[in-house]
Coordinates of C-alpha atoms and ligand atoms in Angstrom, one line a residue:
M72 CA 14.2 -4.5 20.0
H73 CA 12.3 -7.7 19.7
D74 CA 14.2 -10.1 17.5
S75 CA 11.3 -10.7 15.2
N76 CA 11.0 -7.1 14.3
A77 CA 12.2 -5.9 10.9
I78 CA 11.5 -2.3 11.6
Q79 CA 11.1 -0.5 14.9
V80 CA 10.5 3.2 14.9
K81 CA 9.9 5.2 18.1
D82 CA 8.6 8.8 18.5
L83 CA 9.8 10.0 15.1
V84 CA 9.6 13.8 14.7
K85 CA 10.5 15.6 11.5
F86 CA 10.2 19.2 10.6
Y87 CA 10.9 20.7 7.1
G88 CA 11.6 24.3 8.3
K89 CA 8.4 25.2 10.0
V90 CA 6.3 22.4 8.4
Q91 CA 5.9 19.4 10.8
A92 CA 5.8 16.3 8.6
L93 CA 6.0 13.7 11.4
N94 CA 4.6 14.2 14.9
G95 CA 5.8 11.2 17.0
V96 CA 5.5 8.2 14.6
N97 CA 5.8 4.8 16.2
L98 CA 6.0 1.6 14.1
E99 CA 6.7 -2.0 14.7
V100 CA 7.0 -4.2 11.6
K101 CA 7.5 -7.9 12.2
R102 CA 9.8 -10.0 10.1
G103 CA 8.0 -11.8 7.3
E104 CA 4.9 -9.7 7.2
I105 CA 3.5 -7.4 4.5
Y106 CA 2.9 -4.2 6.3
G107 CA 0.6 -1.7 4.6
F108 CA 1.3 2.0 5.3
L109 CA -1.8 3.9 4.3
G110 CA -2.4 7.6 4.4
P111 CA -3.7 10.5 2.3
N112 CA -1.4 12.8 0.4
G113 CA 0.9 14.7 2.7
A114 CA 0.3 12.4 5.7
G115 CA 4.1 11.7 6.1
K116 CA 4.5 8.3 4.4
T117 CA 7.5 9.3 2.2
T118 CA 9.1 11.2 5.0
T119 CA 8.9 8.2 7.3
I120 CA 10.5 5.9 4.7
R121 CA 13.2 8.4 3.9
C122 CA 14.1 8.6 7.6
M123 CA 14.2 4.8 7.9
L124 CA 16.8 4.7 5.1
D125 CA 18.8 7.7 6.5
L126 CA 18.1 9.7 3.3
I127 CA 16.9 12.5 5.6
R128 CA 17.3 12.8 9.3
P129 CA 14.6 13.3 11.9
Q130 CA 14.9 15.9 14.7
R131 CA 13.8 13.3 17.3
G132 CA 13.2 9.6 17.6
S133 CA 14.9 6.2 17.2
I134 CA 15.0 3.9 14.2
S135 CA 16.0 0.3 13.9
V136 CA 16.0 -1.4 10.5
L137 CA 16.9 -5.1 10.5
G138 CA 18.3 -4.6 13.9
L139 CA 20.6 -1.9 12.8
N140 CA 20.8 1.9 13.2
P141 CA 20.5 3.4 9.7
K142 CA 22.6 6.3 10.6
A143 CA 25.5 4.1 11.8
D144 CA 25.2 1.3 9.2
P145 CA 23.8 2.9 6.0
E146 CA 25.7 0.7 3.6
V147 CA 24.7 -2.5 5.3
I148 CA 21.1 -1.5 5.3
K149 CA 21.2 -0.4 1.7
A150 CA 22.6 -3.8 0.7
R151 CA 19.9 -5.7 2.6
V152 CA 16.9 -3.5 1.6
G153 CA 15.1 -3.2 -1.7
Y154 CA 13.9 0.4 -1.9
L155 CA 11.5 1.8 -4.5
P156 CA 11.3 5.6 -4.1
G157 CA 8.1 7.5 -4.8
E158 CA 9.9 9.6 -7.4
L159 CA 12.4 7.8 -9.5
H160 CA 15.5 9.5 -10.7
M161 CA 17.3 7.3 -13.2
D162 CA 20.1 7.7 -15.7
E163 CA 17.8 7.9 -18.6
N164 CA 20.2 7.5 -21.5
M165 CA 20.9 4.0 -20.3
T166 CA 18.7 1.1 -21.5
A167 CA 16.9 -0.8 -18.8
K168 CA 19.4 -3.6 -19.2
Q169 CA 22.4 -1.3 -18.7
L170 CA 20.8 0.2 -15.6
L171 CA 20.0 -3.2 -14.1
R172 CA 23.6 -4.4 -14.8
F173 CA 24.9 -1.3 -13.2
F174 CA 22.8 -1.8 -10.0
N175 CA 23.8 -5.5 -10.0
R176 CA 27.5 -4.6 -10.1
L177 CA 27.0 -2.0 -7.3
R178 CA 25.6 -4.8 -5.2
G179 CA 28.5 -7.1 -5.9
N180 CA 26.8 -9.1 -8.7
R181 CA 24.6 -10.8 -6.1
S182 CA 21.6 -11.0 -8.4
D183 CA 21.1 -14.0 -10.6
W184 CA 20.6 -12.5 -14.2
K185 CA 18.0 -15.2 -14.9
F186 CA 15.9 -13.9 -12.0
I187 CA 16.3 -10.3 -13.4
E188 CA 15.1 -11.5 -16.8
E189 CA 12.2 -13.4 -15.2
L190 CA 11.1 -10.3 -13.3
S191 CA 11.4 -8.1 -16.4
E192 CA 9.5 -10.6 -18.5
R193 CA 6.7 -10.8 -16.0
L194 CA 6.4 -7.0 -16.1
K195 CA 6.7 -7.0 -19.9
L196 CA 9.7 -4.6 -19.5
E197 CA 11.6 -4.0 -22.7
L198 CA 15.2 -4.2 -21.7
K199 CA 16.9 -2.8 -24.9
I200 CA 15.2 0.6 -25.0
P201 CA 16.7 3.7 -23.5
I202 CA 14.8 4.6 -20.3
K203 CA 14.2 8.2 -21.6
N204 CA 11.8 6.6 -24.2
F205 CA 9.8 4.8 -21.5
S206 CA 6.3 5.8 -20.3
K207 CA 5.9 6.6 -16.6
G208 CA 4.6 3.1 -16.0
N209 CA 7.5 1.4 -17.7
K210 CA 10.0 3.5 -15.7
Q211 CA 8.2 2.4 -12.6
K212 CA 8.7 -1.2 -13.7
V213 CA 12.5 -0.6 -13.9
G214 CA 12.4 0.7 -10.3
I215 CA 10.4 -2.4 -9.2
V216 CA 13.0 -4.8 -10.7
V217 CA 15.8 -2.8 -9.1
A218 CA 14.1 -3.1 -5.7
L219 CA 13.4 -6.9 -6.1
M220 CA 16.3 -8.3 -8.1
H221 CA 18.7 -9.0 -5.2
R222 CA 16.0 -10.8 -3.2
P223 CA 16.3 -8.3 -0.3
E224 CA 15.3 -9.2 3.3
L225 CA 13.3 -6.1 3.5
L226 CA 11.4 -4.3 0.7
M227 CA 10.4 -0.7 1.2
L228 CA 8.1 0.5 -1.5
D229 CA 6.7 4.0 -1.8
E230 CA 3.5 3.8 -3.8
P231 CA 4.8 1.0 -6.1
T232 CA 1.8 0.6 -8.4
G233 CA 0.6 4.2 -8.9
S234 CA 1.5 4.4 -12.7
L235 CA 0.8 0.8 -13.6
D236 CA -2.2 -0.6 -15.5
P237 CA -4.5 -3.0 -13.6
L238 CA -2.9 -6.2 -14.9
M239 CA 0.6 -5.0 -14.0
Q240 CA -0.6 -3.9 -10.6
Q241 CA -1.8 -7.4 -10.0
E242 CA 1.5 -8.9 -11.2
V243 CA 3.5 -6.6 -8.8
L244 CA 1.3 -7.5 -5.9
R245 CA 1.9 -11.2 -6.8
M246 CA 5.6 -10.6 -6.7
L247 CA 5.4 -9.0 -3.3
V248 CA 3.4 -11.9 -1.9
E249 CA 6.0 -14.3 -3.4
A250 CA 8.8 -12.3 -1.7
R251 CA 6.9 -12.5 1.6
D252 CA 6.4 -16.2 1.1
N253 CA 10.1 -16.6 0.6
G254 CA 10.8 -14.9 3.9
A255 CA 11.1 -11.2 3.0
T256 CA 9.4 -8.4 5.0
V257 CA 7.4 -5.9 2.8
F258 CA 6.7 -2.4 3.9
L259 CA 4.2 -1.0 1.4
S260 CA 3.3 2.6 1.4
S261 CA 0.1 3.4 -0.6
H262 CA -3.0 5.4 -0.7
I263 CA -4.8 2.6 -2.6
I264 CA -6.8 0.7 -0.1
S265 CA -7.8 -2.2 -2.4
E266 CA -4.2 -3.2 -3.0
V267 CA -3.3 -3.0 0.7
Q268 CA -6.4 -5.0 1.5
A269 CA -5.4 -7.6 -1.1
I270 CA -2.0 -8.4 0.2
A271 CA -1.1 -6.8 3.6
D272 CA -1.1 -8.7 6.8
R273 CA -1.4 -5.5 8.8
V274 CA -2.1 -1.9 8.0
A275 CA -1.0 1.2 9.8
I276 CA -3.0 4.4 9.0
I277 CA -1.0 7.6 9.1
R278 CA -2.6 11.0 9.2
E279 CA -1.0 14.4 9.7
G280 CA 2.3 12.8 10.8
K281 CA 0.8 10.5 13.4
I282 CA -0.2 6.8 13.3
I283 CA -3.8 6.8 14.1
E284 CA -4.4 3.1 14.0
V285 CA -2.7 -0.3 13.3
V286 CA -5.1 -3.1 12.4
E287 CA -5.0 -6.6 11.0
T288 CA -6.1 -6.2 7.4
S289 CA -8.9 -8.7 7.8
S290 CA -10.5 -6.5 10.5
L291 CA -10.2 -3.4 8.2
L292 CA -12.0 -5.4 5.6
K293 CA -14.8 -6.3 7.9
R294 CA -15.1 -2.7 9.1
S295 CA -14.8 -1.1 5.8
M296 CA -17.8 0.5 4.4
R297 CA -19.5 -0.6 1.2
K298 CA -22.0 1.0 -1.1
V299 CA -24.7 -1.4 -2.2
H300 CA -27.1 -0.8 -5.2
I301 CA -30.1 -3.1 -5.4
R302 CA -32.8 -3.3 -8.1
F303 CA -35.9 -5.1 -6.9
Q304 CA -38.3 -6.9 -9.2
E305 CA -41.3 -5.0 -7.9
H306 CA -42.1 -2.0 -5.7
I307 CA -41.6 -3.1 -2.2
E308 CA -40.7 -1.6 1.2
A309 CA -37.8 -3.7 2.4
E310 CA -38.1 -2.6 6.0
E311 CA -36.1 -5.4 7.4
L312 CA -33.2 -4.5 5.2
Y313 CA -33.4 -0.8 5.9
N314 CA -33.5 -1.4 9.6
L315 CA -30.5 -3.7 9.6
P316 CA -27.7 -2.4 11.9
G317 CA -25.0 -0.7 9.8
V318 CA -27.4 0.1 6.9
E319 CA -28.0 3.7 5.8
V320 CA -30.3 4.4 2.9
I321 CA -28.7 6.9 0.5
A322 CA -31.2 7.0 -2.3
K323 CA -34.4 5.3 -3.5
D324 CA -35.6 5.8 -7.1
A325 CA -39.0 5.3 -8.6
S326 CA -38.0 2.3 -10.7
M327 CA -37.4 -0.1 -7.8
G328 CA -33.8 0.8 -7.2
V329 CA -32.2 1.6 -3.8
S330 CA -28.7 2.6 -2.8
L331 CA -27.4 1.9 0.7
K332 CA -24.2 2.5 2.6
F333 CA -23.4 -0.6 4.7
E334 CA -20.8 -1.2 7.4
G335 CA -20.7 -4.7 8.8
E336 CA -20.7 -8.4 7.9
M337 CA -21.6 -8.9 4.2
D338 CA -23.1 -12.3 5.1
T339 CA -25.9 -10.7 7.2
L340 CA -26.7 -8.2 4.4
I341 CA -26.8 -10.7 1.6
K342 CA -29.0 -13.1 3.6
T343 CA -31.5 -10.3 4.3
I344 CA -31.5 -9.1 0.7
A345 CA -32.2 -12.6 -0.4
K346 CA -35.6 -12.5 1.3
Y347 CA -36.8 -10.0 -1.4
P348 CA -37.3 -10.5 -5.2
V349 CA -34.1 -9.0 -6.7
N350 CA -33.2 -8.2 -10.3
D351 CA -29.8 -6.9 -9.8
F352 CA -27.3 -6.4 -7.0
E353 CA -24.0 -4.6 -7.0
T354 CA -21.5 -3.6 -4.2
E355 CA -18.5 -1.3 -4.3
H356 CA -15.9 -0.6 -1.6
A357 CA -16.1 2.8 -0.1
S358 CA -13.1 4.9 -1.2
L359 CA -10.2 5.4 1.1
E360 CA -11.4 8.9 1.6
E361 CA -14.7 7.7 2.9
I362 CA -13.0 5.2 5.2
F363 CA -10.7 7.9 6.5
L364 CA -13.6 10.1 7.1
T365 CA -15.2 7.3 9.2
Y366 CA -12.0 7.1 11.2
Y367 CA -11.9 10.9 11.7
E368 CA -15.5 11.0 12.7
E369 CA -14.9 8.2 15.2
Q370 CA -11.9 10.0 16.6
E371 CA -13.8 13.2 17.0
D372 CA -16.7 11.4 18.7
N373 CA -14.2 10.0 21.4
Ligands
ATP272 P1 2.0 11.7 -0.8 O1 1.1 10.5 -0.7 O2 1.4 12.9 -1.4 O3 3.4 11.3 -1.4 P2 3.2 11.5 1.9 O4 2.3 10.8 2.9 O5 4.3 10.7 1.4 O6 2.3 12.1 0.8 P3 5.2 13.4 2.7 O7 5.8 13.6 1.3 O8 6.0 12.6 3.7 O9 3.7 12.8 2.7 O10 4.9 14.9 3.3 C1 4.5 15.1 4.6 C2 4.4 16.6 4.8 O11 5.7 17.2 4.7 C3 3.6 17.4 3.8 O12 2.9 18.4 4.4 C4 4.6 17.9 2.8 O13 4.1 19.0 2.2 C5 5.8 18.2 3.7 N1 7.0 18.1 3.0 C6 7.5 16.9 2.4 N2 8.8 17.2 1.9 C7 9.1 18.5 2.1 C8 10.2 19.3 1.8 N3 11.2 18.8 1.2 N4 10.1 20.6 2.2 C9 9.0 21.1 2.9 N5 7.9 20.3 3.2 C10 7.9 19.0 2.8

């Protein structure tokens, strides 16, 4: 394994009975990067993470995490990794404070309690309330603090922001960027493309148990499709705009509005639109599903 890799997975195959969840997964995550792991429901994200932590065992393949074999060194890996499972199971009669203290003791009191309090405050986590009285989002926050509090070398997070409100999602993403800036590696499983785009250095896309592409996030952004809604000031035929490479007209209405799909450099599109009298202009990212569909179509065309 290359020294700079935090994770190296080769040819991972996992069946649950007759269901094949992983069909030859290969991954190489460099130390110090935020690596997004994107895929639709059932693609194999959770299975891959669980194999990497030796919570389940694959039928085939090799795994190296922080240079170690998770099967041979599970306790070393668990001490050096911060893991947030997709489904949290916590001792719910405990308060968040009791649970965090318990985890800290398990890890040899390595966490600085001030840091735990700082993380909790940033997430507006109420420490004195029993976890059973928490909403789903607040339980998620406890899991996030447990994963981050010992400043692990590697964070493995399975859909960390799913139940959080937008402000808290942003705060968690900031925490992950800070962890990366302080030297940690972040492996972030998600089906939310915007959060992966916002912070990941690279993204792997998994589908039906196979990695179909690994890309630098910046290139995914450039490629990713947008929907554009324009309202002109007058009735015009914007032929130059409609003929621009990457533009597909979805709808035109009688009141000077037009909706387009666009894939390409935004700069070119904006400069072309600017040649016309415009009242309003709005863009939205295509959903992950639409981007996946583009990938699938491209694959089928090959
Ligand atoms: P999600 O985003 O929905 O959490 P995922 O990408 O994490 O999905 P996995 O949970 O890894 O996907 O599931 C991969 C495949 O394995 C799916 O077809 C799923 O139904 C199946 N699977 C997962 N766990 C089990 C299990 N314990 N028994 C049988 N099949 C399972």
